[in-house]
């Protein structure tokens, strides 16, 4: 199943890689910070058709289309066709395709693919996490020797102040931080040890469903900023880190 999902996602990556005239195919959703391109819609339509052919009785829960069915029961695909749309539109080549397959509300398979770098992150519950077929693990660095990755919860400006407050606290304890602009890839970077920790005050299930399994299968921990398990259906804050830094969250003013 994992291989079949990864093959479909890799094919979808060709739509992203071959995209042309992106600016002319971009529209604002709710604001200038909230964009959708015709490629987001095309990738989601491709994934929906191919993934539902693979698991016909699954519910499809994608960012660009209204949900039909109950994702808490049976099989559900949770899909972000392009995570990092602004990066895609602006030519940063830092975007991911994120697909999770959950059973009865628990993610069993996770695939995140970076079509520009051809990096395929995969995980199956209980079977470990991989980058292009090689096992990956979170780093063993404490934050004092490490980098944290953060997101700015762009669609909910009320989180600006808390985001900056947490960034200030973590910066004081770390070497540096990064803001890459694709939460799904950010999580995979924690999973493979390119960063020690990630946080964002508000993400949707399609941003973190696949990445959270990849992080936990790589030996990391995942929760909300309140320390609760990540929900599968609703927006929430997200915290992920390697094991060494698991106590850091409790020491911060969130
Ligand atoms: C966004 C990206 C970004 C994060 C936002 C997400 P999108 O996803 O993951 O890094 O900061 O909160 O919504 O809109 O590009 O799919
Ligand atoms: Ca996203
Ligand atoms: Ca998206």
Short mmCIF file of C-alpha atoms and ligand atoms in Angstrom, two decimals:
data_model
loop_
_atom_site.label_atom_id
_atom_site.label_comp_id
_atom_site.label_asym_id
_atom_site.label_seq_id
_atom_site.Cartn_x
_atom_site.Cartn_y
_atom_site.Cartn_z
CA UNK A 1 0.00 0.00 0.00
CA UNK A 2 2.76 2.45 0.98
CA UNK A 3 4.60 1.85 -2.28
CA UNK A 4 1.39 2.22 -4.30
CA UNK A 5 0.60 5.58 -2.64
CA UNK A 6 4.20 6.78 -3.14
CA UNK A 7 4.08 5.83 -6.84
CA UNK A 8 0.88 7.84 -7.34
CA UNK A 9 2.32 10.82 -5.45
CA UNK A 10 5.52 10.69 -7.52
CA UNK A 11 3.40 10.82 -10.69
CA UNK A 12 1.50 13.81 -9.29
CA UNK A 13 4.88 15.48 -8.76
CA UNK A 14 5.27 15.66 -12.53
CA UNK A 15 2.31 18.09 -12.66
CA UNK A 16 4.16 20.35 -10.20
CA UNK A 17 7.55 20.04 -11.93
CA UNK A 18 6.19 20.77 -15.39
CA UNK A 19 4.03 23.72 -14.29
CA UNK A 20 4.34 26.81 -16.46
CA UNK A 21 2.94 30.35 -16.32
CA UNK A 22 2.02 29.85 -12.67
CA UNK A 23 1.32 33.54 -11.96
CA UNK A 24 -1.45 33.63 -14.59
CA UNK A 25 -3.02 30.54 -13.02
CA UNK A 26 -3.06 31.87 -9.44
CA UNK A 27 -6.07 33.23 -7.57
CA UNK A 28 -6.57 34.65 -4.10
CA UNK A 29 -8.75 32.51 -1.83
CA UNK A 30 -9.40 34.71 1.21
CA UNK A 31 -6.53 37.22 0.93
CA UNK A 32 -3.23 37.98 -0.84
CA UNK A 33 -1.58 35.61 1.68
CA UNK A 34 -3.97 32.77 0.84
CA UNK A 35 -3.39 31.62 -2.74
CA UNK A 36 -4.57 28.73 -4.87
CA UNK A 37 -3.29 27.85 -8.32
CA UNK A 38 -4.83 25.77 -11.05
CA UNK A 39 -2.04 23.29 -10.27
CA UNK A 40 -3.25 22.81 -6.67
CA UNK A 41 -6.65 21.89 -8.10
CA UNK A 42 -5.18 19.68 -10.86
CA UNK A 43 -2.92 17.76 -8.46
CA UNK A 44 -5.79 17.20 -6.04
CA UNK A 45 -8.09 15.97 -8.85
CA UNK A 46 -5.35 13.58 -10.07
CA UNK A 47 -4.72 12.27 -6.55
CA UNK A 48 -8.41 11.87 -5.83
CA UNK A 49 -8.99 9.77 -8.94
CA UNK A 50 -5.91 7.58 -8.49
CA UNK A 51 -6.08 7.14 -4.71
CA UNK A 52 -9.77 6.28 -4.73
CA UNK A 53 -9.07 3.70 -7.46
CA UNK A 54 -6.55 2.18 -5.01
CA UNK A 55 -8.94 2.21 -2.01
CA UNK A 56 -12.46 2.61 -3.46
CA UNK A 57 -14.29 2.73 -0.13
CA UNK A 58 -12.07 5.49 1.33
CA UNK A 59 -13.25 9.01 2.16
CA UNK A 60 -11.22 11.73 0.42
CA UNK A 61 -10.37 14.73 2.63
CA UNK A 62 -8.42 17.21 0.48
CA UNK A 63 -7.64 20.88 1.03
CA UNK A 64 -9.23 22.16 -2.17
CA UNK A 65 -12.55 20.34 -2.09
CA UNK A 66 -15.47 20.05 0.33
CA UNK A 67 -15.36 16.91 2.48
CA UNK A 68 -17.84 14.17 1.63
CA UNK A 69 -18.21 11.33 4.13
CA UNK A 70 -17.06 10.74 7.70
CA UNK A 71 -13.24 10.74 8.01
CA UNK A 72 -13.40 9.32 11.53
CA UNK A 73 -14.68 5.95 10.24
CA UNK A 74 -12.97 3.45 7.95
CA UNK A 75 -10.24 4.51 5.51
CA UNK A 76 -9.63 8.21 4.82
CA UNK A 77 -7.10 9.92 2.56
CA UNK A 78 -5.99 13.29 3.98
CA UNK A 79 -4.37 15.28 1.18
CA UNK A 80 -2.58 18.57 0.63
CA UNK A 81 -1.94 18.69 -3.14
CA UNK A 82 0.65 21.47 -2.84
CA UNK A 83 1.86 22.38 0.64
CA UNK A 84 3.77 25.62 0.23
CA UNK A 85 1.65 27.23 -2.49
CA UNK A 86 3.22 30.66 -1.98
CA UNK A 87 6.68 29.10 -2.42
CA UNK A 88 5.41 27.43 -5.59
CA UNK A 89 3.98 30.67 -7.00
CA UNK A 90 7.11 32.67 -6.14
CA UNK A 91 9.55 30.10 -7.55
CA UNK A 92 11.18 28.99 -4.31
CA UNK A 93 11.01 25.26 -5.24
CA UNK A 94 10.18 24.33 -1.64
CA UNK A 95 6.75 22.67 -1.73
CA UNK A 96 5.48 19.21 -0.88
CA UNK A 97 2.66 16.89 -1.85
CA UNK A 98 1.27 15.37 1.35
CA UNK A 99 -0.89 12.23 1.50
CA UNK A 100 -1.92 10.36 4.64
CA UNK A 101 -4.11 7.28 4.77
CA UNK A 102 -5.91 6.92 8.10
CA UNK A 103 -7.98 4.04 9.46
CA UNK A 104 -10.73 4.89 11.94
CA UNK A 105 -9.08 8.26 12.63
CA UNK A 106 -5.48 7.05 13.10
CA UNK A 107 -2.87 7.66 10.39
CA UNK A 108 -1.47 4.33 9.12
CA UNK A 109 0.50 5.53 6.06
CA UNK A 110 2.20 8.86 5.38
CA UNK A 111 3.84 10.12 2.19
CA UNK A 112 5.36 13.59 1.64
CA UNK A 113 7.11 14.27 -1.67
CA UNK A 114 9.25 17.23 -2.72
CA UNK A 115 9.05 17.18 -6.53
CA UNK A 116 11.86 19.75 -6.96
CA UNK A 117 14.45 17.84 -4.93
CA UNK A 118 12.88 14.45 -5.71
CA UNK A 119 12.81 13.62 -2.01
CA UNK A 120 10.19 11.03 -1.09
CA UNK A 121 9.48 10.71 2.66
CA UNK A 122 7.38 7.68 3.64
CA UNK A 123 6.20 5.92 6.78
CA UNK A 124 3.91 3.10 7.78
CA UNK A 125 2.77 2.76 11.39
CA UNK A 126 5.14 0.44 13.25
CA UNK A 127 7.49 0.04 10.27
CA UNK A 128 9.77 3.11 10.51
CA UNK A 129 10.28 6.18 8.32
CA UNK A 130 12.27 6.48 5.09
CA UNK A 131 13.72 9.04 2.69
CA UNK A 132 14.00 7.67 -0.84
CA UNK A 133 13.91 4.17 0.63
CA UNK A 134 16.63 4.73 3.26
CA UNK A 135 15.69 4.66 6.97
CA UNK A 136 15.63 8.06 8.67
CA UNK A 137 15.81 9.07 12.34
CA UNK A 138 15.36 12.27 14.30
CA UNK A 139 18.62 13.82 15.49
CA UNK A 140 19.99 13.36 18.99
CA UNK A 141 21.04 17.01 19.38
CA UNK A 142 19.76 19.10 22.25
CA UNK A 143 18.26 22.43 21.21
CA UNK A 144 21.35 24.25 22.50
CA UNK A 145 23.26 22.67 19.59
CA UNK A 146 20.32 22.67 17.21
CA UNK A 147 18.01 24.47 14.80
CA UNK A 148 14.27 24.88 15.19
CA UNK A 149 11.85 25.28 12.30
CA UNK A 150 8.70 27.32 12.67
CA UNK A 151 5.61 28.37 10.73
CA UNK A 152 3.78 31.66 11.03
CA UNK A 153 0.13 30.48 10.95
CA UNK A 154 -0.43 32.92 8.08
CA UNK A 155 -4.18 32.36 7.81
CA UNK A 156 -4.84 33.40 11.38
CA UNK A 157 -3.13 36.68 12.24
CA UNK A 158 -4.16 36.55 15.90
CA UNK A 159 -1.29 34.10 16.39
CA UNK A 160 1.38 36.61 15.34
CA UNK A 161 2.24 37.75 18.85
CA UNK A 162 2.36 34.27 20.45
CA UNK A 163 4.36 33.00 17.46
CA UNK A 164 6.97 35.71 17.89
CA UNK A 165 7.03 35.21 21.67
CA UNK A 166 7.72 31.47 21.29
CA UNK A 167 10.29 32.14 18.56
CA UNK A 168 12.13 34.53 20.88
CA UNK A 169 12.19 31.97 23.70
CA UNK A 170 13.40 29.14 21.45
CA UNK A 171 15.97 31.32 19.68
CA UNK A 172 17.54 32.11 23.06
CA UNK A 173 17.99 28.36 23.65
CA UNK A 174 19.14 27.30 20.15
CA UNK A 175 21.74 27.98 17.46
CA UNK A 176 19.24 29.41 14.94
CA UNK A 177 15.86 28.92 13.30
CA UNK A 178 14.36 28.47 9.81
CA UNK A 179 11.00 29.37 8.21
CA UNK A 180 10.80 27.32 4.99
CA UNK A 181 7.10 27.82 4.06
CA UNK A 182 5.94 24.19 3.73
CA UNK A 183 4.83 22.64 7.01
CA UNK A 184 4.67 19.11 5.56
CA UNK A 185 8.32 19.31 4.48
CA UNK A 186 9.28 21.04 7.77
CA UNK A 187 8.05 17.99 9.67
CA UNK A 188 10.02 15.65 7.40
CA UNK A 189 13.12 17.75 8.07
CA UNK A 190 12.69 17.11 11.81
CA UNK A 191 12.16 13.41 11.01
CA UNK A 192 15.47 13.15 9.14
CA UNK A 193 17.45 15.27 11.58
CA UNK A 194 17.82 18.51 9.57
CA UNK A 195 16.17 20.32 12.46
CA UNK A 196 15.51 19.42 16.10
CA UNK A 197 12.07 20.87 16.59
CA UNK A 198 9.06 22.39 14.76
CA UNK A 199 6.12 24.48 15.90
CA UNK A 200 3.23 26.39 14.36
CA UNK A 201 0.19 27.85 16.13
CA UNK A 202 -2.41 26.79 13.59
CA UNK A 203 -2.29 24.07 10.94
CA UNK A 204 -4.89 21.92 9.20
CA UNK A 205 -4.91 18.10 9.19
CA UNK A 206 -3.73 17.98 5.56
CA UNK A 207 -0.61 19.96 6.57
CA UNK A 208 0.49 17.57 9.34
CA UNK A 209 -1.30 14.19 9.00
CA UNK A 210 1.37 12.49 6.88
CA UNK A 211 4.29 14.38 8.45
CA UNK A 212 3.26 13.53 12.00
CA UNK A 213 3.46 9.78 11.27
CA UNK A 214 6.82 10.28 9.52
CA UNK A 215 8.15 12.11 12.61
CA UNK A 216 6.89 9.56 15.14
CA UNK A 217 8.10 6.62 13.04
CA UNK A 218 11.49 8.34 12.87
CA UNK A 219 11.59 8.34 16.68
CA UNK A 220 10.22 11.84 17.33
CA UNK A 221 7.28 13.11 19.34
CA UNK A 222 4.21 14.98 18.09
CA UNK A 223 1.47 16.88 19.91
CA UNK A 224 -0.37 20.18 20.00
CA UNK A 225 1.31 23.05 21.85
CA UNK A 226 -0.99 22.18 24.75
CA UNK A 227 0.57 18.69 24.80
CA UNK A 228 -2.58 16.95 23.48
CA UNK A 229 -2.66 14.33 20.69
CA UNK A 230 -3.12 15.82 17.20
CA UNK A 231 -6.74 15.68 16.02
CA UNK A 232 -7.43 14.32 12.56
CA UNK A 233 -10.32 16.61 11.61
CA UNK A 234 -9.74 20.07 12.97
CA UNK A 235 -7.16 22.86 12.84
CA UNK A 236 -4.81 22.93 15.78
CA UNK A 237 -1.37 24.00 16.97
CA UNK A 238 1.47 21.61 16.18
CA UNK A 239 4.67 20.75 18.07
CA UNK A 240 7.14 18.09 16.94
CA UNK A 241 10.64 17.37 18.13
CA UNK A 242 13.29 14.75 18.67
CA UNK A 243 13.26 12.77 21.93
CA UNK A 244 16.07 14.78 23.55
CA UNK A 245 13.94 17.94 23.44
CA UNK A 246 10.63 16.45 24.53
CA UNK A 247 10.66 18.32 27.86
CA UNK A 248 11.39 21.71 26.26
CA UNK A 249 7.70 22.40 25.57
CA UNK A 250 6.84 22.27 29.29
CA UNK A 251 9.57 24.81 30.07
CA UNK A 252 8.22 27.43 27.64
CA UNK A 253 5.61 30.12 28.02
CA UNK A 254 3.24 29.13 25.19
C1 LIG B 1 0.85 26.41 4.38
C2 LIG B 1 2.30 26.05 4.55
C3 LIG B 1 3.00 27.05 5.45
C4 LIG B 1 2.30 27.17 6.79
C5 LIG B 1 0.83 27.46 6.62
C6 LIG B 1 0.19 26.39 5.73
P1 LIG B 1 -0.35 25.87 2.05
O1 LIG B 1 0.19 25.49 3.54
O2 LIG B 1 2.43 24.77 5.11
O3 LIG B 1 4.33 26.67 5.72
O4 LIG B 1 2.91 28.21 7.52
O5 LIG B 1 0.23 27.50 7.89
O6 LIG B 1 -1.17 26.63 5.60
O7 LIG B 1 -1.46 26.88 2.24
O8 LIG B 1 0.77 26.39 1.28
O9 LIG B 1 -0.88 24.55 1.57
CA1 LIG B 2 -0.75 23.23 3.50
CA1 LIG B 3 -2.04 23.47 0.01
#
